PDB file of C-alpha atoms and ligand atoms in Angstrom:
ATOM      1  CA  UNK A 300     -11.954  18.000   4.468  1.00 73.00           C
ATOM      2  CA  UNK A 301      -8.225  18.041   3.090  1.00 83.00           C
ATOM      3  CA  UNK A 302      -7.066  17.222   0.216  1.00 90.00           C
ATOM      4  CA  UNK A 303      -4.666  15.142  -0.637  1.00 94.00           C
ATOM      5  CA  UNK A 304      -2.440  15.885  -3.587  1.00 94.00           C
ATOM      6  CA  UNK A 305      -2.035  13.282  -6.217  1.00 95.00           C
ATOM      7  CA  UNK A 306       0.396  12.465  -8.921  1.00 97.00           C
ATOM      8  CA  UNK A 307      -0.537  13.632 -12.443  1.00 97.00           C
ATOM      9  CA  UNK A 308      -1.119  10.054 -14.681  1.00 96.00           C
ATOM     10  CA  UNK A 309       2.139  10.976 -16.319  1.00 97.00           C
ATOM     11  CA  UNK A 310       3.842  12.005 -13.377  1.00 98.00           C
ATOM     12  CA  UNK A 311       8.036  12.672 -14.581  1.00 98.00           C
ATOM     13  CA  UNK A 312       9.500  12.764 -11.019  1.00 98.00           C
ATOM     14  CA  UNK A 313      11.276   8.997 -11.627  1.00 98.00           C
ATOM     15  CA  UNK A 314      12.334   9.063 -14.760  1.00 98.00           C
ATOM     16  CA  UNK A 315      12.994   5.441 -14.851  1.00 98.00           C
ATOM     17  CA  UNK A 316       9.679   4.976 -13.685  1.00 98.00           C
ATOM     18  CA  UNK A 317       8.132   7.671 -16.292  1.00 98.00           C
ATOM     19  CA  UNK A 318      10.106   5.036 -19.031  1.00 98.00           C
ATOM     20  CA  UNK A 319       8.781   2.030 -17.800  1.00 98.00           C
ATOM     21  CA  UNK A 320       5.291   3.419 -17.866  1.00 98.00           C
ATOM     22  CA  UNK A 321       5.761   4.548 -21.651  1.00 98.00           C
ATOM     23  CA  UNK A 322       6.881   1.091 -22.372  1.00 98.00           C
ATOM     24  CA  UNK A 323       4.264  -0.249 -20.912  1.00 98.00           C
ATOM     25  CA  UNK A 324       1.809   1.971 -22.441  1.00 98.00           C
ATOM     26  CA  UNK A 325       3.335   0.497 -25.596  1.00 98.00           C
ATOM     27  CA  UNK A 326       3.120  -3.247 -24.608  1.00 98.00           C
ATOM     28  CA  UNK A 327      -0.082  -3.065 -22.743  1.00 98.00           C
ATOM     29  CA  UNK A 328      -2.345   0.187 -24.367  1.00 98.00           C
ATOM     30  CA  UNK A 329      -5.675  -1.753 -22.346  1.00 98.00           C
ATOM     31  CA  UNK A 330      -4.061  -1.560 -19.070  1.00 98.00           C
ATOM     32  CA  UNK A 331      -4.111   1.368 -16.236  1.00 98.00           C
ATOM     33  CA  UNK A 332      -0.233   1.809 -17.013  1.00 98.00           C
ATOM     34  CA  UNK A 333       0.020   5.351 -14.554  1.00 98.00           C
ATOM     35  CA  UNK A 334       0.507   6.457 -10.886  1.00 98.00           C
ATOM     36  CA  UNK A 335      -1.969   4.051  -8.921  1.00 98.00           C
ATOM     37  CA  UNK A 336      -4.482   6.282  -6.641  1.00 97.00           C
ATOM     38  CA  UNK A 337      -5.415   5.437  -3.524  1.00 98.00           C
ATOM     39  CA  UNK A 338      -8.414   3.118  -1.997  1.00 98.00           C
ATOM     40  CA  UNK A 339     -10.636   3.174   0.497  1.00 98.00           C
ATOM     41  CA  UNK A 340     -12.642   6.059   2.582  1.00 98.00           C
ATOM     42  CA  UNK A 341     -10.476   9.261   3.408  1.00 97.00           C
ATOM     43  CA  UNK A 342     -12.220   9.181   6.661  1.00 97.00           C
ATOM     44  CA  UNK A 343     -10.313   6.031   7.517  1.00 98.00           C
ATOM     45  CA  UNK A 344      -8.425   5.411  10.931  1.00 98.00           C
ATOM     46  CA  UNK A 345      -6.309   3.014   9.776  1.00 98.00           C
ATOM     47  CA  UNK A 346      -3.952   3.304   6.339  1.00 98.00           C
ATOM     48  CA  UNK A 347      -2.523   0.459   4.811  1.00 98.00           C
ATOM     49  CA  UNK A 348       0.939   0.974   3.484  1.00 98.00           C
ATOM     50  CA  UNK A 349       2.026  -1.307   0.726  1.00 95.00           C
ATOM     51  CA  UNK A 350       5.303  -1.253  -1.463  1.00 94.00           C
ATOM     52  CA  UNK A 351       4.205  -0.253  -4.956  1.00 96.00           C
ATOM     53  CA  UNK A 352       2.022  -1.486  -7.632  1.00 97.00           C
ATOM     54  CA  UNK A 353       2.341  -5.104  -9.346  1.00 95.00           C
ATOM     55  CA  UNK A 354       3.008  -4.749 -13.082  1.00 96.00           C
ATOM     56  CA  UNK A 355       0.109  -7.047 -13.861  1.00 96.00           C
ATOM     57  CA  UNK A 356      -1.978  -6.125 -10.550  1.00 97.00           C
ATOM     58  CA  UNK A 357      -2.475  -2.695  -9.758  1.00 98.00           C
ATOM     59  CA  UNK A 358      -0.743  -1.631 -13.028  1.00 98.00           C
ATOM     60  CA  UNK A 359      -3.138  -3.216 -15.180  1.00 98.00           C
ATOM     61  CA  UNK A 360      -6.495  -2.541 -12.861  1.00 98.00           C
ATOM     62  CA  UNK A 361      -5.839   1.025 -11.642  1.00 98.00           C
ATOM     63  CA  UNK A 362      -6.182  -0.406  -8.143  1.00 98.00           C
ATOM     64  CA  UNK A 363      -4.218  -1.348  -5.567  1.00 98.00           C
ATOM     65  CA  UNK A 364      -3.714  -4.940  -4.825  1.00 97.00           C
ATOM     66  CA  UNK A 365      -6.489  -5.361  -7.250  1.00 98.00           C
ATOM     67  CA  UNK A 366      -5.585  -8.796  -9.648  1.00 96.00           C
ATOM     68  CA  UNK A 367      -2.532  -9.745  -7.842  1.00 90.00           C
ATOM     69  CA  UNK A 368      -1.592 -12.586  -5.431  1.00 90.00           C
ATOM     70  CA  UNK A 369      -0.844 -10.058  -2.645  1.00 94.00           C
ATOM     71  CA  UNK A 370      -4.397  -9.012  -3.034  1.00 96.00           C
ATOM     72  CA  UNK A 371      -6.322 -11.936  -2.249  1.00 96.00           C
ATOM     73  CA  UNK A 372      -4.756 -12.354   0.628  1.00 97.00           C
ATOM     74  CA  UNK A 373      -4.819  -8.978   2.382  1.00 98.00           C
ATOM     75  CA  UNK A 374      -8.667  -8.538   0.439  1.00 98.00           C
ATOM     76  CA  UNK A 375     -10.162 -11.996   2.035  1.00 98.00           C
ATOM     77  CA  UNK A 376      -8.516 -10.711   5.407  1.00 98.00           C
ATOM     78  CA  UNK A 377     -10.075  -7.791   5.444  1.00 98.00           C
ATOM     79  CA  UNK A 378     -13.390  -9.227   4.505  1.00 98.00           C
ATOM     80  CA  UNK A 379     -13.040 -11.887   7.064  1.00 98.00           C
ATOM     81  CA  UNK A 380     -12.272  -8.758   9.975  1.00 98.00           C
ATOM     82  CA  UNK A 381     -15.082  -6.482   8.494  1.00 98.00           C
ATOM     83  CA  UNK A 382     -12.905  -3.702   6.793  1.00 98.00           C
ATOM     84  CA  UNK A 383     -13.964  -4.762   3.752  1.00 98.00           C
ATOM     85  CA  UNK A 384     -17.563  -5.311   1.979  1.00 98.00           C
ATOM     86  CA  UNK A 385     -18.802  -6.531  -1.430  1.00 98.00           C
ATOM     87  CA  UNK A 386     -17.361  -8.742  -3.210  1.00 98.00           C
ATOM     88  CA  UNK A 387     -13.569  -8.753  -4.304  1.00 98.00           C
ATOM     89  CA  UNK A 388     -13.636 -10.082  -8.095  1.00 97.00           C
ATOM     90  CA  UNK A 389      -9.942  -9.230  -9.521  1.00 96.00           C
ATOM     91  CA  UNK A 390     -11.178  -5.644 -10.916  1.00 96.00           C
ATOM     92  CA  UNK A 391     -11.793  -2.100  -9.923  1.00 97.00           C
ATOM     93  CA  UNK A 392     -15.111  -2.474 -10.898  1.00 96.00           C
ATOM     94  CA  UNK A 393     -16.213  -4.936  -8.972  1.00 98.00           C
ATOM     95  CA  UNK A 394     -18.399  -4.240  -5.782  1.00 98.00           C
ATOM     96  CA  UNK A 395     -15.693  -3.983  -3.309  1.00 98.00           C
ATOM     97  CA  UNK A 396     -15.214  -1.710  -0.346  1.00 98.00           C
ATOM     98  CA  UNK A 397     -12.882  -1.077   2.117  1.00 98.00           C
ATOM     99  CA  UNK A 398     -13.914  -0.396   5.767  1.00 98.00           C
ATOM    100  CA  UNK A 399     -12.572   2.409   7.965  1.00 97.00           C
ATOM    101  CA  UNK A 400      -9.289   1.488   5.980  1.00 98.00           C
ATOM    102  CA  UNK A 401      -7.556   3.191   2.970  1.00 98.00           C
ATOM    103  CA  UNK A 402      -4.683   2.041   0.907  1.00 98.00           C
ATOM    104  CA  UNK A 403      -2.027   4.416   0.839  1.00 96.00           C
ATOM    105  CA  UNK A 404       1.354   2.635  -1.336  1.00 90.00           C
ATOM    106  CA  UNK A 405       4.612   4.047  -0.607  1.00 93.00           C
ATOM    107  CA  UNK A 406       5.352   4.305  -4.269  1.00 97.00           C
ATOM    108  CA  UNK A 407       2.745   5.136  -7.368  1.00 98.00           C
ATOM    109  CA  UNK A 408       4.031   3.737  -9.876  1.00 98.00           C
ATOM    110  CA  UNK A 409       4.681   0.239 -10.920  1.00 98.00           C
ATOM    111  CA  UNK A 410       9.190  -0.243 -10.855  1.00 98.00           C
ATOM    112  CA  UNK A 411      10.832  -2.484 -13.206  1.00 97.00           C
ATOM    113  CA  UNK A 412      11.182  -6.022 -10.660  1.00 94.00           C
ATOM    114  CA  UNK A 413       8.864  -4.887  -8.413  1.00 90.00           C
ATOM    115  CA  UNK A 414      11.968  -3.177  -6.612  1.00 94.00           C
ATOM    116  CA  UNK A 415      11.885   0.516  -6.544  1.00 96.00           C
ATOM    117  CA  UNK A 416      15.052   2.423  -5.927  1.00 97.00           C
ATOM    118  CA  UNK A 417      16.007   4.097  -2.462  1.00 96.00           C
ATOM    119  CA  UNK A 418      15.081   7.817  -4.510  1.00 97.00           C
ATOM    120  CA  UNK A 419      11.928   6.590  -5.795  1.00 97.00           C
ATOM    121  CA  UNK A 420      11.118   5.247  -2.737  1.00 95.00           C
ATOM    122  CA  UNK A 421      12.013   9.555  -1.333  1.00 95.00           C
ATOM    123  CA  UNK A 422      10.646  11.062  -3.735  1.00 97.00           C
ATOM    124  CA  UNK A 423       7.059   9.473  -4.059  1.00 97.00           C
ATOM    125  CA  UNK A 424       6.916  10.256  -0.054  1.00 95.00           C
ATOM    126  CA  UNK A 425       5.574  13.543  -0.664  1.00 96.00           C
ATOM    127  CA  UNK A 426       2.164  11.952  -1.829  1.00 97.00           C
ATOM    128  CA  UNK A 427       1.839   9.235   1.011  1.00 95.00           C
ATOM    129  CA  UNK A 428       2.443  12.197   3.473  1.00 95.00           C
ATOM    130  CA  UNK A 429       0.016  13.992   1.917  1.00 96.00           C
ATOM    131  CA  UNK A 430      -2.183  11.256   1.981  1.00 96.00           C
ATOM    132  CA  UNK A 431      -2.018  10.556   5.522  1.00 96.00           C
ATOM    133  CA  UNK A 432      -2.052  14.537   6.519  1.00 95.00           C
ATOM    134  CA  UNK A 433      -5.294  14.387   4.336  1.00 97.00           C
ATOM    135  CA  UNK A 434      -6.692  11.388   6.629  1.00 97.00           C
ATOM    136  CA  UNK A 435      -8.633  13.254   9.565  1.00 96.00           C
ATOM    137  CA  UNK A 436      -8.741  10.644  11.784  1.00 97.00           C
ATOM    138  CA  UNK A 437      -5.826   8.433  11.297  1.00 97.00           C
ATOM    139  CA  UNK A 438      -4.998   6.389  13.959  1.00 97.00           C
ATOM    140  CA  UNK A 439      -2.844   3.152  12.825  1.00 98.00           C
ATOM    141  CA  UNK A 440      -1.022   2.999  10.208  1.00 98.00           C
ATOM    142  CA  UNK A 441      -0.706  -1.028   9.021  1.00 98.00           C
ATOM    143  CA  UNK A 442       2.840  -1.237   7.000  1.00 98.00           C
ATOM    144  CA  UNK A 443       3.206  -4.097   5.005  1.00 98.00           C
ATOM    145  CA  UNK A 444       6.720  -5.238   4.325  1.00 96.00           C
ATOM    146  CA  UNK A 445      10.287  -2.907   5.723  1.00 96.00           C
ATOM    147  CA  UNK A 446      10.098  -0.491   2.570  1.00 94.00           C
ATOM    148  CA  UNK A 447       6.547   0.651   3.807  1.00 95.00           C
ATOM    149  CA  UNK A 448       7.789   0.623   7.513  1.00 97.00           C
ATOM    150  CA  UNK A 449      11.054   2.330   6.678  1.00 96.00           C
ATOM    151  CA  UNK A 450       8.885   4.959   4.785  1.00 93.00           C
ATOM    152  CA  UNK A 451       6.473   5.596   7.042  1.00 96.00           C
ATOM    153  CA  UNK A 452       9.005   6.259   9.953  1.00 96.00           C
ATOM    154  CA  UNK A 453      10.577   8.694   7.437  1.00 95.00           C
ATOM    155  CA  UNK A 454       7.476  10.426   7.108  1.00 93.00           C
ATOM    156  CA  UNK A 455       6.995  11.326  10.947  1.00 93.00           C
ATOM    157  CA  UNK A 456      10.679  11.902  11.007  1.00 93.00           C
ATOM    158  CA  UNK A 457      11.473   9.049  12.767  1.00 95.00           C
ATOM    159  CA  UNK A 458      15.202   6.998  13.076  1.00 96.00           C
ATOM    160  CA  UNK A 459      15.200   3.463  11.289  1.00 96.00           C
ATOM    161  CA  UNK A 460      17.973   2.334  13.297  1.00 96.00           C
ATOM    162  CA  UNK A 461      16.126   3.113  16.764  1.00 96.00           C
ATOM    163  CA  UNK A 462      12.896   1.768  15.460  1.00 97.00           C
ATOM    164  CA  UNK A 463      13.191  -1.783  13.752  1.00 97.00           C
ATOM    165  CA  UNK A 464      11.209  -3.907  11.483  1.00 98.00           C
ATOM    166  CA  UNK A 465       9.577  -6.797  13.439  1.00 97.00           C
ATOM    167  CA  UNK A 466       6.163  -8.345  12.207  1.00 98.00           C
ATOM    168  CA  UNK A 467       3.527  -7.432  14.876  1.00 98.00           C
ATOM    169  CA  UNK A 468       5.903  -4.713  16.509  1.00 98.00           C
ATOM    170  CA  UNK A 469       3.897  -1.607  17.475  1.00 98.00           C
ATOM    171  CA  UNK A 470       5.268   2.164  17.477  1.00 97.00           C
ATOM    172  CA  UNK A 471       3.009   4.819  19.187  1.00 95.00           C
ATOM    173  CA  UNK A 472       4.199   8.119  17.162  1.00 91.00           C
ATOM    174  CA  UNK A 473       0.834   9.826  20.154  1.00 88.00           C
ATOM    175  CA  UNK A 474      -1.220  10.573  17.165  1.00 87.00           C
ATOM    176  CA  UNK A 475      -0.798   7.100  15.516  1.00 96.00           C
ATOM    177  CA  UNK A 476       0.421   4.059  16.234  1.00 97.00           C
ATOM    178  CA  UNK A 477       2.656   2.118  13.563  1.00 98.00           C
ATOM    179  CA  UNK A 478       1.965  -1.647  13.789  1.00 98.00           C
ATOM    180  CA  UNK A 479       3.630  -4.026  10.826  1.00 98.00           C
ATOM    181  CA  UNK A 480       3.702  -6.717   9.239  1.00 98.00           C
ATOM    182  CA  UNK A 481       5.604  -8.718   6.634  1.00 98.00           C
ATOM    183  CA  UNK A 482       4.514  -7.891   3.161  1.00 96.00           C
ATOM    184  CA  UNK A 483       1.514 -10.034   1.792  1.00 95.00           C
ATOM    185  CA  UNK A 484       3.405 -11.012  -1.333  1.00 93.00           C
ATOM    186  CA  UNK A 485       3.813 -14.560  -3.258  1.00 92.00           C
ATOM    187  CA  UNK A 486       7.045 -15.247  -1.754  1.00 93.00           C
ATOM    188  CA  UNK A 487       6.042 -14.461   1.927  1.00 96.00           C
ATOM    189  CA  UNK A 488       3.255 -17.120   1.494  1.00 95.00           C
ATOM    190  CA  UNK A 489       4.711 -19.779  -0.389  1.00 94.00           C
ATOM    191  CA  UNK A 490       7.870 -19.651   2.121  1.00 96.00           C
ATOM    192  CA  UNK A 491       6.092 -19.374   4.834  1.00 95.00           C
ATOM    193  CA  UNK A 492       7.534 -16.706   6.460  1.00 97.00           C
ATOM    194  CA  UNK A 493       4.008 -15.003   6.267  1.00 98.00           C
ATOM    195  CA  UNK A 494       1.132 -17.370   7.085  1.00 97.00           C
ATOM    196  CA  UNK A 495      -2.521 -17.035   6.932  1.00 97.00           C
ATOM    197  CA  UNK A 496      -3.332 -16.599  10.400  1.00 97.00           C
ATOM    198  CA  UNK A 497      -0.168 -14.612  10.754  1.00 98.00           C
ATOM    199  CA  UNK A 498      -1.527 -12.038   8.262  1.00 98.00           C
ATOM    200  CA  UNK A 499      -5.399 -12.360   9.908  1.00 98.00           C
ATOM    201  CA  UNK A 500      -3.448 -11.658  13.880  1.00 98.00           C
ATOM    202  CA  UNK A 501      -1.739  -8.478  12.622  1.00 98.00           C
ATOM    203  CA  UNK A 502      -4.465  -6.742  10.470  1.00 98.00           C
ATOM    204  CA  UNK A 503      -7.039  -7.820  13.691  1.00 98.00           C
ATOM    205  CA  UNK A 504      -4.387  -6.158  16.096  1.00 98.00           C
ATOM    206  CA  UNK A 505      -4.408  -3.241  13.530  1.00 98.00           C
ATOM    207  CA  UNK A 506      -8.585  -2.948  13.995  1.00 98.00           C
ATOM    208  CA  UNK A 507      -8.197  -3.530  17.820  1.00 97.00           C
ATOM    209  CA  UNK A 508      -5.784  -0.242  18.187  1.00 96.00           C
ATOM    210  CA  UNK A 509      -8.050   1.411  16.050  1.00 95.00           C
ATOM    211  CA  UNK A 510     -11.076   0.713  17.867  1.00 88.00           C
ATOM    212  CA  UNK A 511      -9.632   1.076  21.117  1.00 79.00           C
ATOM    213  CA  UNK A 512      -8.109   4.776  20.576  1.00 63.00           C
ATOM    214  CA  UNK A 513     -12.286   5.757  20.037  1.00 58.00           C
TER     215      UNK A 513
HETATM  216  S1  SF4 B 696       6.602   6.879  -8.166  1.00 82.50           S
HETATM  217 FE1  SF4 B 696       5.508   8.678  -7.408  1.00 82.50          FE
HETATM  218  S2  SF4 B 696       6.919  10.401  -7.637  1.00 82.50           S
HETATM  219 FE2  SF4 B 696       7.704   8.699  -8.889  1.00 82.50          FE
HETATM  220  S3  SF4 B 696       6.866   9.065 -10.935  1.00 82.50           S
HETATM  221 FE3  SF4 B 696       5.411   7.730  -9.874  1.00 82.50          FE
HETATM  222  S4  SF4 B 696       3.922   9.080  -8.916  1.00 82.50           S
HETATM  223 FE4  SF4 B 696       5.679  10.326  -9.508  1.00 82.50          FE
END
């Protein structure tokens, strides 16, 4: 099985984002504070593209999603749709699983804001296409949130302008399909421009084109 290639935990590509990590190795010495990896089986069919980590979620558990509101969300989802088992408890330790599913953020590192810049954004691409050349049997890619979907369509060399953002909207790339959704985040759910059974329609339609493509 491939590979894929990961970030070293002091990775210097962004600088800013090299600082930010220092500082918060300062602030926060108990806390992961370095490129987040990956989770869930490499055998996956389906990736789940995120933006980048939370400072106090994935940035402080090593995990992604893992402690932030984002996470409970897209976690109880995929426990409710069986891509996930165990139970999710806030920390990568606890005894949860993804399920045919894998994680795959668009950037590593956790950016000042929660807003990464346009070159970050470029120059972390290298490891999520390496993550999803190193997934043998990828077959839908989730995105959550534009960034991930603009991202992803730069990774299969694809034009944003001819291929927009819509939540639900499905891409067929013939080797995978790109289906989206707006990002799981605080202020998607407390607007309400991402509901509950919104979230729960897309990530099912997600399993559905995964299961049908066997
Ligand atoms: S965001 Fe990616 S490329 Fe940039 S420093 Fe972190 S791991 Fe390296």
């Amino acid at each position: 099985m491939k590979r894929p290639i990961v970030p070293p935990p002091d990775c210097p590509l962004c600088p800013r984002l090299m600082a930010f990590r220092h500082e918060n190795r300062r602030k926060y010495p108990d806390w992961f504070n370095a490129p987040v990896p990956c989770f869930g089986p490499l055998t996956a069919r389906i990736a789940i593209a995120g933006l980048a980590p939370g400072l106090q979620g994935a940035n402080r558990t090593g995990r992604p999603f893992t402690g932030d509101w984002a996470g409970d969300l897209l976690f109880e989802t995929l426990l409710k749709l069986g891509l996930a088992r165990g139970v999710y408890d806030e920390r990568a330790d606890d005894t949860l699983e993804l399920v045919n599913c894998r994680i795959v953020n668009s950037v590593r590192c956790v950016p000042p804001q929660n807003k990464p810049e346009p070159s970050e954004i470029n120059t972390c691409r290298r490891f999520l296409i390496s993550e999803l050349e190193a997934m043998a049997n990828l077959t839908v890619i989730l995105a959550l949130g534009k960034i991930a979907h603009d991202s992803v369509l730069r990774t299969y060399g694809k034009k944003i302008a001819a291929h927009p953002f819509k939540h639900g909207g499905i891409y067929d790339f013939g080797p995978v399909k790109l289906i989206s959704s707006y990002h799981c985040s605080r202020y998607n759910t407390n607007t309400g421009v991402l509901t509950t059974p919104m979230f729960e329609g897309v990530v099912g339609k997600a399993k559905a084109l995964a299961t049908d493509s066997l």
